[in-house]
Amino acid sequence: MRQVNLGIIGAGTVGGGVVQALERNGALMASRLGVRLHVARVAVRDLKKKRGVSIPQTILTTDVGSVVNDPEIDLVVELIGGTTLARTLTLDALKQGKPVVTANKALLSAHGEELFAAAEQFGANLYYEASVAGGIPIIKVLREGLIGNRITRIYGIVNGTCNYILTRMKLEGADFADVLADAQRLGYAEAEPSLDVDGYDAAHKTGILASLAHGFWVNPRDIYVEGIRNITKLDIRFATQLGYTIRLLGIVKKIAPAKGSPKGESQIQVSVYPTLVPDSHVLASVNDVFNAIYVRGDVVGDTLYYGRGAGQDATASAVLSDLADAALDLKCGKSRVPPFVPHERKGAVLKMDDIICRYYLRLTVVDKPGTLAKIAAILGEASIGISSVIQPEGHEGKSVPLILMIHDAKNSAMRGALAKIGRLGVIKAPPLMIRVENFD
Ligand code: NAP
Ligand code: HSE
């Protein structure tokens, strides 16, 4: 049986999981593929570190370059994270014609186009199933399963850490900082957890999904990003009272061309922000570290993909899928599915200011006559309608939360109105705005 020698770079949460999963199911995979996957070299930062998986000292090294350049290594598996060394070693491997498997969404978001071009130039493939949504095979879904569809909507819960935090804040009333520490301990969070809680990890993933769905590589700078840091238990409580659950959503929407726009120019919304999801919608019941991606195609209609979005085993499962594809490509001597096929050169990302949606507003106001009138006047001047109001009783003369649900309005109009509201003397803390999704 043919053997493919793996050079695994990084043996932390994901790399360790891959070694473990290969020990467990390597023979099964060999019988399914007709190719044996052999862990030949493993690069780490610290040789003395205690690991959850046993790796023979003879194959361990700290010299990343020696793994990439070793002529015995057929396939490089990049699992160190970051965008500097990871980019260099991925390019070095591709230049030698060696295929690379990566779980690194930050790398793809920042350097995807360069890496795909190198893959094409040097005839080596790049595989990245584990980069989005942990164990859910969503890259395969978009690139293969739904290839005959125009994708009109993607709504994704794609960050396990944020979903875990929001779920525990809602169900247990837990504190943000405590739950984040648990997510780190469980191996869900990035080495730099602000990538998770400030929405950037979800943006990297949403950009990858948008690019695959719409055929032009989305520049991460064009993605509007808000994280979950400002969401409080109070917002979660009011959202529940109003029949909603707060989720960090990656949203990719094809927007009908505005009147007078050049023919054929497609515009898409690509954004990540905390969203009020109606409790009746399936995404509202996706809890803990689970991810779910709702994809609408013009032929298939609505589809949903669900599974663990982070953590050792879920991510290892996605890496194994890429290892299998890479091994089969090596066996048959060609890359059967290229990493990314650009096909929509004219695509453009719609500016956030132009996006129209509904909103939840939490204002901290002084409960005194005229407060609501002043706020309503500013919203009215901007032609922004209020659909409902909640203010807890019994706070006369004192600070109180005032919750306003707002009808459809342009983001630019809301931003302008909120700036004015924030300057009112009756406003005692910066206003908080959360967008509401109606999944039309
Ligand atoms: P991790 O636990 O921090 O592991 C990183 C590994 O890389 C460690 O083994 C570390 O060595 C090694 N490493 C770092 N810098 C190195 C260097 N300069 N030279 C040699 N080895 C180096 O990270 P992780 O959670 O496994 O994540 C790895 C990648 O997978 C990231 O791109 C991440 O975004 C992605 N990912 C993670 C998850 C998840 O749930 N954790 C899910 C999907 C994708 P030491 O062990 O010696 O420190
Ligand atoms: N930190 C990421 C998350 C890992 O929590 O979703 C999976 O990509």
Tab-separated table of C-alpha atoms and ligand atoms in Angstrom:
chain	number	residue	atom	x	y	z
A	1	MET	CA	0.000	0.000	0.000
A	2	ARG	CA	1.271	3.479	-0.855
A	3	GLN	CA	2.380	5.508	2.167
A	4	VAL	CA	2.092	9.299	2.450
A	5	ASN	CA	4.579	10.821	4.901
A	6	LEU	CA	3.119	13.677	6.922
A	7	GLY	CA	5.131	16.577	8.317
A	8	ILE	CA	2.902	18.041	11.005
A	9	ILE	CA	3.864	21.527	12.140
A	10	GLY	CA	2.224	22.262	15.481
A	11	ALA	CA	1.075	19.678	18.030
A	12	GLY	CA	-1.136	21.784	20.276
A	13	THR	CA	-4.914	21.435	20.510
A	14	VAL	CA	-5.437	20.675	16.812
A	15	GLY	CA	-2.100	19.052	15.932
A	16	GLY	CA	-2.271	16.834	19.024
A	17	GLY	CA	-5.829	15.906	18.069
A	18	VAL	CA	-4.758	14.958	14.558
A	19	VAL	CA	-1.976	12.669	15.839
A	20	GLN	CA	-4.430	11.082	18.280
A	21	ALA	CA	-7.165	10.637	15.651
A	22	LEU	CA	-4.703	9.059	13.229
A	23	GLU	CA	-3.656	6.593	15.940
A	24	ARG	CA	-7.312	5.750	16.435
A	25	ASN	CA	-8.614	5.660	12.848
A	26	GLY	CA	-5.490	5.597	10.657
A	27	ALA	CA	-5.973	1.939	9.727
A	28	LEU	CA	-9.621	2.544	8.872
A	29	MET	CA	-8.643	5.466	6.657
A	30	ALA	CA	-5.965	3.375	4.955
A	31	SER	CA	-8.501	0.697	4.141
A	32	ARG	CA	-10.884	3.299	2.764
A	33	LEU	CA	-8.274	5.237	0.774
A	34	GLY	CA	-5.799	2.592	-0.240
A	35	VAL	CA	-3.123	4.934	1.124
A	36	ARG	CA	-1.459	4.838	4.539
A	37	LEU	CA	-1.006	8.170	6.338
A	38	HIS	CA	2.239	8.063	8.317
A	39	VAL	CA	3.220	10.753	10.835
A	40	ALA	CA	6.901	11.090	9.899
A	41	ARG	CA	7.905	14.423	11.530
A	42	VAL	CA	6.278	16.776	14.040
A	43	ALA	CA	7.513	20.322	14.711
A	44	VAL	CA	6.755	22.118	17.974
A	45	ARG	CA	8.111	25.134	19.839
A	46	ASP	CA	9.020	23.365	23.066
A	47	LEU	CA	10.383	19.794	22.977
A	48	LYS	CA	9.980	19.363	26.749
A	49	LYS	CA	6.332	20.368	26.935
A	50	LYS	CA	4.002	17.779	28.446
A	51	ARG	CA	1.465	16.759	25.797
A	52	GLY	CA	-1.844	14.924	25.929
A	53	VAL	CA	-0.618	12.701	23.125
A	54	SER	CA	2.601	10.732	23.027
A	55	ILE	CA	4.864	11.603	20.109
A	56	PRO	CA	8.204	9.747	19.800
A	57	GLN	CA	11.133	12.105	20.578
A	58	THR	CA	12.829	10.775	17.419
A	59	ILE	CA	10.297	12.498	15.141
A	60	LEU	CA	9.946	15.696	17.188
A	61	THR	CA	11.847	18.832	16.200
A	62	THR	CA	11.750	22.569	16.739
A	63	ASP	CA	13.110	23.194	13.264
A	64	VAL	CA	10.083	23.932	11.117
A	65	GLY	CA	12.178	24.391	7.968
A	66	SER	CA	13.710	20.927	8.318
A	67	VAL	CA	10.217	19.424	8.140
A	68	VAL	CA	9.143	21.402	5.087
A	69	ASN	CA	12.426	20.752	3.281
A	70	ASP	CA	12.771	17.069	4.178
A	71	PRO	CA	12.522	15.189	0.830
A	72	GLU	CA	10.867	12.291	2.690
A	73	ILE	CA	7.882	14.495	3.609
A	74	ASP	CA	5.079	14.266	1.038
A	75	LEU	CA	2.469	16.418	2.738
A	76	VAL	CA	2.855	19.395	5.082
A	77	VAL	CA	0.216	20.007	7.758
A	78	GLU	CA	0.325	23.583	9.083
A	79	LEU	CA	-1.196	23.764	12.561
A	80	ILE	CA	0.806	26.466	14.324
A	81	GLY	CA	-1.516	29.413	13.659
A	82	GLY	CA	-0.500	33.028	13.069
A	83	THR	CA	0.151	34.613	9.704
A	84	THR	CA	3.907	35.149	9.481
A	85	LEU	CA	5.765	31.864	9.922
A	86	ALA	CA	2.671	29.991	8.741
A	87	ARG	CA	2.683	31.979	5.472
A	88	THR	CA	6.401	31.423	4.890
A	89	LEU	CA	6.313	27.705	5.507
A	90	THR	CA	3.142	27.220	3.449
A	91	LEU	CA	4.699	29.082	0.503
A	92	ASP	CA	7.968	27.146	0.906
A	93	ALA	CA	6.124	23.839	0.803
A	94	LEU	CA	3.979	24.819	-2.203
A	95	LYS	CA	7.077	26.029	-4.082
A	96	GLN	CA	8.528	22.551	-3.650
A	97	GLY	CA	5.326	21.109	-5.111
A	98	LYS	CA	4.242	19.763	-1.705
A	99	PRO	CA	0.562	19.932	-0.848
A	100	VAL	CA	-0.355	21.717	2.386
A	101	VAL	CA	-3.255	21.137	4.776
A	102	THR	CA	-4.078	24.043	7.084
A	103	ALA	CA	-6.679	24.940	9.711
A	104	ASN	CA	-5.523	28.537	9.692
A	105	LYS	CA	-8.376	30.879	8.772
A	106	ALA	CA	-6.386	34.001	9.747
A	107	LEU	CA	-3.701	32.981	7.246
A	108	LEU	CA	-6.217	32.366	4.459
A	109	SER	CA	-8.090	35.565	5.154
A	110	ALA	CA	-4.916	37.650	4.962
A	111	HIS	CA	-2.977	35.780	2.281
A	112	GLY	CA	-5.467	33.454	0.559
A	113	GLU	CA	-5.051	34.888	-2.932
A	114	GLU	CA	-1.258	34.720	-2.760
A	115	LEU	CA	-1.319	31.133	-1.475
A	116	PHE	CA	-3.855	29.951	-4.059
A	117	ALA	CA	-1.795	31.566	-6.815
A	118	ALA	CA	1.308	29.759	-5.518
A	119	ALA	CA	-0.619	26.477	-5.383
A	120	GLU	CA	-1.600	26.910	-9.026
A	121	GLN	CA	1.852	28.045	-10.134
A	122	PHE	CA	3.699	25.172	-8.473
A	123	GLY	CA	1.058	22.499	-9.076
A	124	ALA	CA	0.491	21.678	-5.389
A	125	ASN	CA	-2.860	21.877	-3.678
A	126	LEU	CA	-3.882	23.705	-0.494
A	127	TYR	CA	-6.612	22.165	1.687
A	128	TYR	CA	-8.464	24.084	4.391
A	129	GLU	CA	-11.610	22.270	5.544
A	130	ALA	CA	-10.725	22.795	9.210
A	131	SER	CA	-10.465	26.564	8.786
A	132	VAL	CA	-14.223	27.142	9.022
A	133	ALA	CA	-16.728	25.743	11.518
A	134	GLY	CA	-14.620	23.005	13.150
A	135	GLY	CA	-16.008	19.575	12.313
A	136	ILE	CA	-18.699	20.740	9.848
A	137	PRO	CA	-17.541	19.978	6.274
A	138	ILE	CA	-18.779	23.353	5.011
A	139	ILE	CA	-15.936	23.961	2.541
A	140	LYS	CA	-16.867	20.737	0.749
A	141	VAL	CA	-20.516	21.764	0.842
A	142	LEU	CA	-19.907	25.085	-0.898
A	143	ARG	CA	-17.176	23.922	-3.265
A	144	GLU	CA	-18.694	20.602	-4.255
A	145	GLY	CA	-22.139	19.790	-2.840
A	146	LEU	CA	-23.775	23.074	-3.864
A	147	ILE	CA	-21.639	23.804	-6.941
A	148	GLY	CA	-24.733	23.994	-9.144
A	149	ASN	CA	-26.299	26.762	-7.055
A	150	ARG	CA	-26.082	30.521	-6.874
A	151	ILE	CA	-25.778	31.182	-3.168
A	152	THR	CA	-28.089	33.979	-2.072
A	153	ARG	CA	-27.797	33.755	1.718
A	154	ILE	CA	-25.353	32.440	4.314
A	155	TYR	CA	-26.059	32.931	8.003
A	156	GLY	CA	-23.390	31.310	10.138
A	157	ILE	CA	-22.677	30.809	13.792
A	158	VAL	CA	-19.002	30.209	13.065
A	159	ASN	CA	-17.200	31.011	16.292
A	160	GLY	CA	-17.503	28.305	18.925
A	161	THR	CA	-15.978	30.419	21.695
A	162	CYS	CA	-18.487	33.269	21.294
A	163	ASN	CA	-21.407	30.876	21.038
A	164	TYR	CA	-20.234	29.089	24.174
A	165	ILE	CA	-19.942	32.406	26.036
A	166	LEU	CA	-23.342	33.741	24.888
A	167	THR	CA	-25.040	30.436	25.711
A	168	ARG	CA	-23.680	30.261	29.247
A	169	MET	CA	-24.417	33.934	29.868
A	170	LYS	CA	-28.026	33.264	28.869
A	171	LEU	CA	-28.668	29.871	30.437
A	172	GLU	CA	-26.606	30.236	33.633
A	173	GLY	CA	-26.266	33.986	34.035
A	174	ALA	CA	-22.499	33.364	33.947
A	175	ASP	CA	-19.979	36.208	33.701
A	176	PHE	CA	-18.225	36.910	30.408
A	177	ALA	CA	-14.680	36.685	31.820
A	178	ASP	CA	-15.296	33.374	33.653
A	179	VAL	CA	-16.804	31.717	30.600
A	180	LEU	CA	-14.008	32.952	28.351
A	181	ALA	CA	-11.493	31.357	30.735
A	182	ASP	CA	-13.425	28.054	30.465
A	183	ALA	CA	-13.410	28.299	26.640
A	184	GLN	CA	-9.630	28.741	26.746
A	185	ARG	CA	-9.212	25.778	29.088
A	186	LEU	CA	-11.343	23.603	26.781
A	187	GLY	CA	-9.157	24.468	23.747
A	188	TYR	CA	-11.897	26.410	21.914
A	189	ALA	CA	-10.322	29.869	21.957
A	190	GLU	CA	-7.560	31.176	19.728
A	191	ALA	CA	-4.089	31.669	21.231
A	192	GLU	CA	-5.052	35.382	21.180
A	193	PRO	CA	-8.683	35.213	22.423
A	194	SER	CA	-9.508	38.754	21.302
A	195	LEU	CA	-9.632	37.236	17.805
A	196	ASP	CA	-12.686	35.339	19.053
A	197	VAL	CA	-14.516	37.836	21.254
A	198	ASP	CA	-13.900	40.844	18.995
A	199	GLY	CA	-15.328	38.990	16.001
A	200	TYR	CA	-12.190	38.738	13.845
A	201	ASP	CA	-12.045	34.940	13.806
A	202	ALA	CA	-15.687	34.849	12.669
A	203	ALA	CA	-14.820	37.477	10.048
A	204	HIS	CA	-11.934	35.369	8.710
A	205	LYS	CA	-14.320	32.426	8.350
A	206	THR	CA	-17.201	34.466	6.950
A	207	GLY	CA	-14.836	35.967	4.366
A	208	ILE	CA	-13.766	32.470	3.271
A	209	LEU	CA	-17.405	31.356	2.931
A	210	ALA	CA	-18.353	34.556	1.066
A	211	SER	CA	-15.424	34.120	-1.317
A	212	LEU	CA	-16.321	30.522	-2.095
A	213	ALA	CA	-19.977	31.424	-2.583
A	214	HIS	CA	-19.437	34.515	-4.717
A	215	GLY	CA	-16.259	33.810	-6.651
A	216	PHE	CA	-14.044	36.762	-5.726
A	217	TRP	CA	-11.665	36.678	-2.774
A	218	VAL	CA	-13.175	39.007	-0.182
A	219	ASN	CA	-10.705	41.475	1.262
A	220	PRO	CA	-10.897	41.229	5.087
A	221	ARG	CA	-10.794	45.045	5.235
A	222	ASP	CA	-14.204	45.130	3.494
A	223	ILE	CA	-15.862	42.975	6.156
A	224	TYR	CA	-17.765	44.878	8.824
A	225	VAL	CA	-16.898	43.346	12.221
A	226	GLU	CA	-18.319	43.748	15.728
A	227	GLY	CA	-17.633	41.314	18.551
A	228	ILE	CA	-19.538	40.402	21.703
A	229	ARG	CA	-17.621	42.383	24.339
A	230	ASN	CA	-20.378	44.971	24.807
A	231	ILE	CA	-23.186	42.455	25.232
A	232	THR	CA	-24.322	42.396	28.851
A	233	LYS	CA	-26.510	40.036	30.836
A	234	LEU	CA	-29.093	42.832	30.766
A	235	ASP	CA	-29.233	42.701	26.949
A	236	ILE	CA	-29.552	38.947	27.027
A	237	ARG	CA	-32.435	39.284	29.517
A	238	PHE	CA	-34.288	41.942	27.513
A	239	ALA	CA	-33.739	40.004	24.274
A	240	THR	CA	-35.289	36.937	25.923
A	241	GLN	CA	-38.246	39.025	27.111
A	242	LEU	CA	-38.751	40.201	23.515
A	243	GLY	CA	-38.561	36.644	22.098
A	244	TYR	CA	-34.992	36.709	20.770
A	245	THR	CA	-31.609	35.059	21.402
A	246	ILE	CA	-28.354	36.934	20.845
A	247	ARG	CA	-25.922	35.143	18.538
A	248	LEU	CA	-22.733	36.298	16.813
A	249	LEU	CA	-23.647	35.822	13.143
A	250	GLY	CA	-21.530	35.852	10.031
A	251	ILE	CA	-23.859	37.121	7.307
A	252	VAL	CA	-23.361	36.896	3.550
A	253	LYS	CA	-26.304	38.245	1.549
A	254	LYS	CA	-26.637	38.884	-2.123
A	255	ILE	CA	-28.237	42.304	-2.426
A	256	ALA	CA	-30.433	43.164	-5.401
A	257	PRO	CA	-28.624	45.810	-7.511
A	258	ALA	CA	-29.787	49.341	-6.760
A	259	LYS	CA	-31.602	51.193	-9.531
A	260	GLY	CA	-29.085	52.694	-11.979
A	261	SER	CA	-26.129	50.514	-10.862
A	262	PRO	CA	-23.937	49.114	-13.691
A	263	LYS	CA	-25.445	46.003	-15.270
A	264	GLY	CA	-24.229	42.694	-13.926
A	265	GLU	CA	-22.499	44.135	-10.864
A	266	SER	CA	-23.358	41.973	-7.867
A	267	GLN	CA	-23.130	43.432	-4.395
A	268	ILE	CA	-22.945	41.334	-1.268
A	269	GLN	CA	-23.224	42.087	2.396
A	270	VAL	CA	-20.366	40.422	4.274
A	271	SER	CA	-20.471	41.163	7.964
A	272	VAL	CA	-20.085	39.812	11.464
A	273	TYR	CA	-21.984	41.234	14.415
A	274	PRO	CA	-24.041	40.175	17.422
A	275	THR	CA	-27.586	39.702	16.188
A	276	LEU	CA	-31.012	39.284	17.746
A	277	VAL	CA	-32.235	35.981	16.294
A	278	PRO	CA	-35.978	35.272	16.702
A	279	ASP	CA	-36.436	32.343	19.119
A	280	SER	CA	-38.527	30.607	16.454
A	281	HIS	CA	-35.502	30.438	14.112
A	282	VAL	CA	-33.360	27.294	14.183
A	283	LEU	CA	-30.137	29.281	14.745
A	284	ALA	CA	-31.508	30.523	18.088
A	285	SER	CA	-31.275	26.991	19.471
A	286	VAL	CA	-27.641	26.393	18.483
A	287	ASN	CA	-25.946	26.343	21.880
A	288	ASP	CA	-22.528	25.961	23.490
A	289	VAL	CA	-19.535	25.355	21.231
A	290	PHE	CA	-21.776	24.204	18.376
A	291	ASN	CA	-21.716	26.036	15.059
A	292	ALA	CA	-24.439	26.077	12.425
A	293	ILE	CA	-24.448	27.444	8.917
A	294	TYR	CA	-27.625	28.172	7.050
A	295	VAL	CA	-27.072	28.289	3.301
A	296	ARG	CA	-29.675	29.196	0.695
A	297	GLY	CA	-29.047	28.205	-2.923
A	298	ASP	CA	-31.253	29.156	-5.870
A	299	VAL	CA	-31.711	25.499	-6.867
A	300	VAL	CA	-31.585	23.614	-3.562
A	301	GLY	CA	-33.411	26.156	-1.362
A	302	ASP	CA	-32.555	26.347	2.336
A	303	THR	CA	-29.996	23.974	3.868
A	304	LEU	CA	-28.488	23.742	7.345
A	305	TYR	CA	-25.192	22.315	8.637
A	306	TYR	CA	-24.608	21.753	12.347
A	307	GLY	CA	-21.814	20.417	14.508
A	308	ARG	CA	-19.053	21.218	16.961
A	309	GLY	CA	-17.319	24.368	15.807
A	310	ALA	CA	-14.123	24.248	17.852
A	311	GLY	CA	-12.030	21.975	20.007
A	312	GLN	CA	-9.614	19.151	19.506
A	313	ASP	CA	-11.629	16.275	18.086
A	314	ALA	CA	-14.033	18.248	15.890
A	315	THR	CA	-11.182	20.117	14.240
A	316	ALA	CA	-9.061	16.979	13.905
A	317	SER	CA	-11.960	15.358	12.037
A	318	ALA	CA	-11.884	18.165	9.448
A	319	VAL	CA	-8.088	17.902	9.112
A	320	LEU	CA	-8.428	14.143	8.520
A	321	SER	CA	-10.870	14.868	5.704
A	322	ASP	CA	-8.247	17.102	4.060
A	323	LEU	CA	-5.521	14.508	4.635
A	324	ALA	CA	-7.709	11.976	2.835
A	325	ASP	CA	-8.284	14.322	-0.122
A	326	ALA	CA	-4.596	15.165	-0.307
A	327	ALA	CA	-3.617	11.491	-0.114
A	328	LEU	CA	-6.005	10.592	-2.934
A	329	ASP	CA	-4.680	13.482	-5.041
A	330	LEU	CA	-1.127	12.252	-4.461
A	331	LYS	CA	-2.215	8.726	-5.337
A	332	CYS	CA	-3.811	9.748	-8.630
A	333	GLY	CA	-1.132	12.341	-9.412
A	334	LYS	CA	-3.359	15.394	-9.767
A	335	SER	CA	-5.378	17.877	-7.696
A	336	ARG	CA	-8.991	16.994	-8.334
A	337	VAL	CA	-10.554	20.080	-6.683
A	338	PRO	CA	-8.580	23.345	-6.787
A	339	PRO	CA	-8.548	25.374	-3.564
A	340	PHE	CA	-10.453	28.329	-4.995
A	341	VAL	CA	-11.750	29.116	-8.451
A	342	PRO	CA	-12.264	32.855	-9.016
A	343	HIS	CA	-15.224	33.415	-11.324
A	344	GLU	CA	-16.819	36.741	-10.435
A	345	ARG	CA	-14.321	39.504	-11.082
A	346	LYS	CA	-16.875	42.269	-10.729
A	347	GLY	CA	-18.103	41.337	-7.271
A	348	ALA	CA	-18.164	44.000	-4.591
A	349	VAL	CA	-18.908	44.140	-0.886
A	350	LEU	CA	-21.696	46.527	0.090
A	351	LYS	CA	-20.723	49.250	2.567
A	352	MET	CA	-22.185	48.712	6.036
A	353	ASP	CA	-23.691	52.215	5.958
A	354	ASP	CA	-25.957	51.125	3.100
A	355	ILE	CA	-27.312	48.037	4.807
A	356	ILE	CA	-30.903	48.168	6.005
A	357	CYS	CA	-32.108	46.183	9.017
A	358	ARG	CA	-34.053	46.367	12.285
A	359	TYR	CA	-32.400	47.236	15.618
A	360	TYR	CA	-32.533	46.762	19.362
A	361	LEU	CA	-31.371	49.871	21.225
A	362	ARG	CA	-30.436	49.963	24.908
A	363	LEU	CA	-30.161	53.447	26.297
A	364	THR	CA	-29.319	54.340	29.862
A	365	VAL	CA	-31.554	57.334	30.585
A	366	VAL	CA	-32.766	59.459	33.448
A	367	ASP	CA	-36.394	58.605	34.152
A	368	LYS	CA	-37.948	62.081	34.007
A	369	PRO	CA	-40.607	63.832	31.923
A	370	GLY	CA	-39.541	64.608	28.348
A	371	THR	CA	-36.777	61.955	28.086
A	372	LEU	CA	-38.607	59.696	25.651
A	373	ALA	CA	-39.887	62.688	23.648
A	374	LYS	CA	-36.330	63.973	23.053
A	375	ILE	CA	-35.140	60.547	21.854
A	376	ALA	CA	-38.233	59.990	19.691
A	377	ALA	CA	-37.770	63.441	18.113
A	378	ILE	CA	-34.210	62.624	16.975
A	379	LEU	CA	-35.308	59.285	15.560
A	380	GLY	CA	-38.348	60.906	13.923
A	381	GLU	CA	-36.206	63.579	12.227
A	382	ALA	CA	-34.139	60.756	10.690
A	383	SER	CA	-37.364	58.993	9.557
A	384	ILE	CA	-36.577	56.091	11.891
A	385	GLY	CA	-39.633	54.378	13.370
A	386	ILE	CA	-39.932	52.836	16.846
A	387	SER	CA	-41.755	49.498	16.943
A	388	SER	CA	-41.812	48.924	20.730
A	389	VAL	CA	-40.504	50.312	24.022
A	390	ILE	CA	-39.616	48.727	27.391
A	391	GLN	CA	-38.666	50.655	30.501
A	392	PRO	CA	-38.752	48.959	33.911
A	393	GLU	CA	-40.963	50.804	36.423
A	394	GLY	CA	-39.964	52.361	39.741
A	395	HIS	CA	-36.873	54.402	38.815
A	396	GLU	CA	-38.301	57.964	38.866
A	397	GLY	CA	-35.509	60.532	38.741
A	398	LYS	CA	-32.837	57.841	38.478
A	399	SER	CA	-30.948	56.005	35.733
A	400	VAL	CA	-32.896	53.258	34.032
A	401	PRO	CA	-32.449	51.111	30.914
A	402	LEU	CA	-34.731	52.118	28.064
A	403	ILE	CA	-35.092	49.493	25.348
A	404	LEU	CA	-36.336	50.540	21.917
A	405	MET	CA	-37.043	48.157	19.058
A	406	ILE	CA	-36.575	49.984	15.772
A	407	HIS	CA	-38.161	49.367	12.361
A	408	ASP	CA	-36.029	48.862	9.231
A	409	ALA	CA	-33.523	51.704	8.826
A	410	LYS	CA	-30.249	52.311	7.016
A	411	ASN	CA	-27.150	51.812	9.168
A	412	SER	CA	-25.884	55.303	8.261
A	413	ALA	CA	-29.153	56.846	9.486
A	414	MET	CA	-29.033	54.868	12.735
A	415	ARG	CA	-25.418	55.794	13.317
A	416	GLY	CA	-26.188	59.493	12.855
A	417	ALA	CA	-29.242	59.382	15.109
A	418	LEU	CA	-27.379	57.460	17.824
A	419	ALA	CA	-24.563	60.001	17.842
A	420	LYS	CA	-27.130	62.753	18.492
A	421	ILE	CA	-28.971	60.705	21.132
A	422	GLY	CA	-25.663	60.001	22.876
A	423	ARG	CA	-25.121	63.745	23.317
A	424	LEU	CA	-28.443	64.322	25.119
A	425	GLY	CA	-28.113	65.291	28.774
A	426	VAL	CA	-30.614	62.583	29.794
A	427	ILE	CA	-28.350	59.823	28.407
A	428	LYS	CA	-26.099	58.432	31.149
A	429	ALA	CA	-24.016	55.791	29.292
A	430	PRO	CA	-22.998	55.147	25.678
A	431	PRO	CA	-26.010	53.747	23.735
A	432	LEU	CA	-25.849	50.096	22.684
A	433	MET	CA	-27.288	48.975	19.359
A	434	ILE	CA	-27.754	45.351	18.311
A	435	ARG	CA	-29.048	44.506	14.847
A	436	VAL	CA	-32.071	42.246	14.402
A	437	GLU	CA	-32.164	39.657	11.593
A	438	ASN	CA	-35.403	38.629	9.947
A	439	PHE	CA	-33.870	35.916	7.693
A	440	ASP	CA	-35.886	37.030	4.643
B	1	NAP	P1	-2.173	25.736	19.909
B	1	NAP	O1	-2.853	24.795	20.813
B	1	NAP	O2	-1.642	27.009	20.441
B	1	NAP	O3	-0.999	24.927	19.172
B	1	NAP	C1	-0.020	25.540	18.399
B	1	NAP	C2	1.085	24.556	18.149
B	1	NAP	O4	2.043	25.150	17.276
B	1	NAP	C3	1.849	24.137	19.403
B	1	NAP	O5	2.148	22.770	19.363
B	1	NAP	C4	3.142	24.967	19.352
B	1	NAP	O6	4.235	24.309	19.950
B	1	NAP	C5	3.356	25.031	17.864
B	1	NAP	N1	4.132	26.207	17.478
B	1	NAP	C6	3.798	27.514	17.613
B	1	NAP	N2	4.774	28.303	17.126
B	1	NAP	C7	5.747	27.479	16.685
B	1	NAP	C8	7.017	27.687	16.086
B	1	NAP	N3	7.482	28.918	15.878
B	1	NAP	N4	7.741	26.606	15.736
B	1	NAP	C9	7.283	25.357	15.971
B	1	NAP	N5	6.085	25.098	16.540
B	1	NAP	C10	5.331	26.145	16.886
B	1	NAP	O7	-3.137	26.154	18.700
B	1	NAP	P2	-4.371	25.321	18.117
B	1	NAP	O8	-5.594	25.642	18.874
B	1	NAP	O9	-3.968	23.908	17.925
B	1	NAP	O10	-4.555	26.032	16.693
B	1	NAP	C11	-3.719	25.754	15.611
B	1	NAP	C12	-4.366	26.302	14.342
B	1	NAP	O11	-5.643	25.709	14.148
B	1	NAP	C13	-4.636	27.810	14.366
B	1	NAP	O12	-4.471	28.322	13.072
B	1	NAP	C14	-6.084	27.897	14.783
B	1	NAP	O13	-6.716	29.077	14.354
B	1	NAP	C15	-6.647	26.713	14.049
B	1	NAP	N6	-7.892	26.147	14.576
B	1	NAP	C16	-8.023	25.910	15.912
B	1	NAP	C17	-9.198	25.333	16.370
B	1	NAP	C18	-9.405	25.035	17.835
B	1	NAP	O14	-10.538	24.670	18.192
B	1	NAP	N7	-8.409	25.165	18.684
B	1	NAP	C19	-10.212	25.024	15.464
B	1	NAP	C20	-10.032	25.285	14.120
B	1	NAP	C21	-8.859	25.844	13.682
B	1	NAP	P3	4.282	23.980	21.530
B	1	NAP	O15	3.219	22.944	21.732
B	1	NAP	O16	5.627	23.457	21.786
B	1	NAP	O17	3.960	25.277	22.224
B	2	HSE	N1	-11.398	29.824	18.219
B	2	HSE	C1	-12.203	29.223	17.202
B	2	HSE	C2	-13.626	29.183	17.668
B	2	HSE	C3	-11.690	27.842	16.911
B	2	HSE	O1	-13.876	29.360	18.873
B	2	HSE	O2	-14.520	28.980	16.838
B	2	HSE	C4	-12.387	27.168	15.751
B	2	HSE	O3	-12.075	27.771	14.549
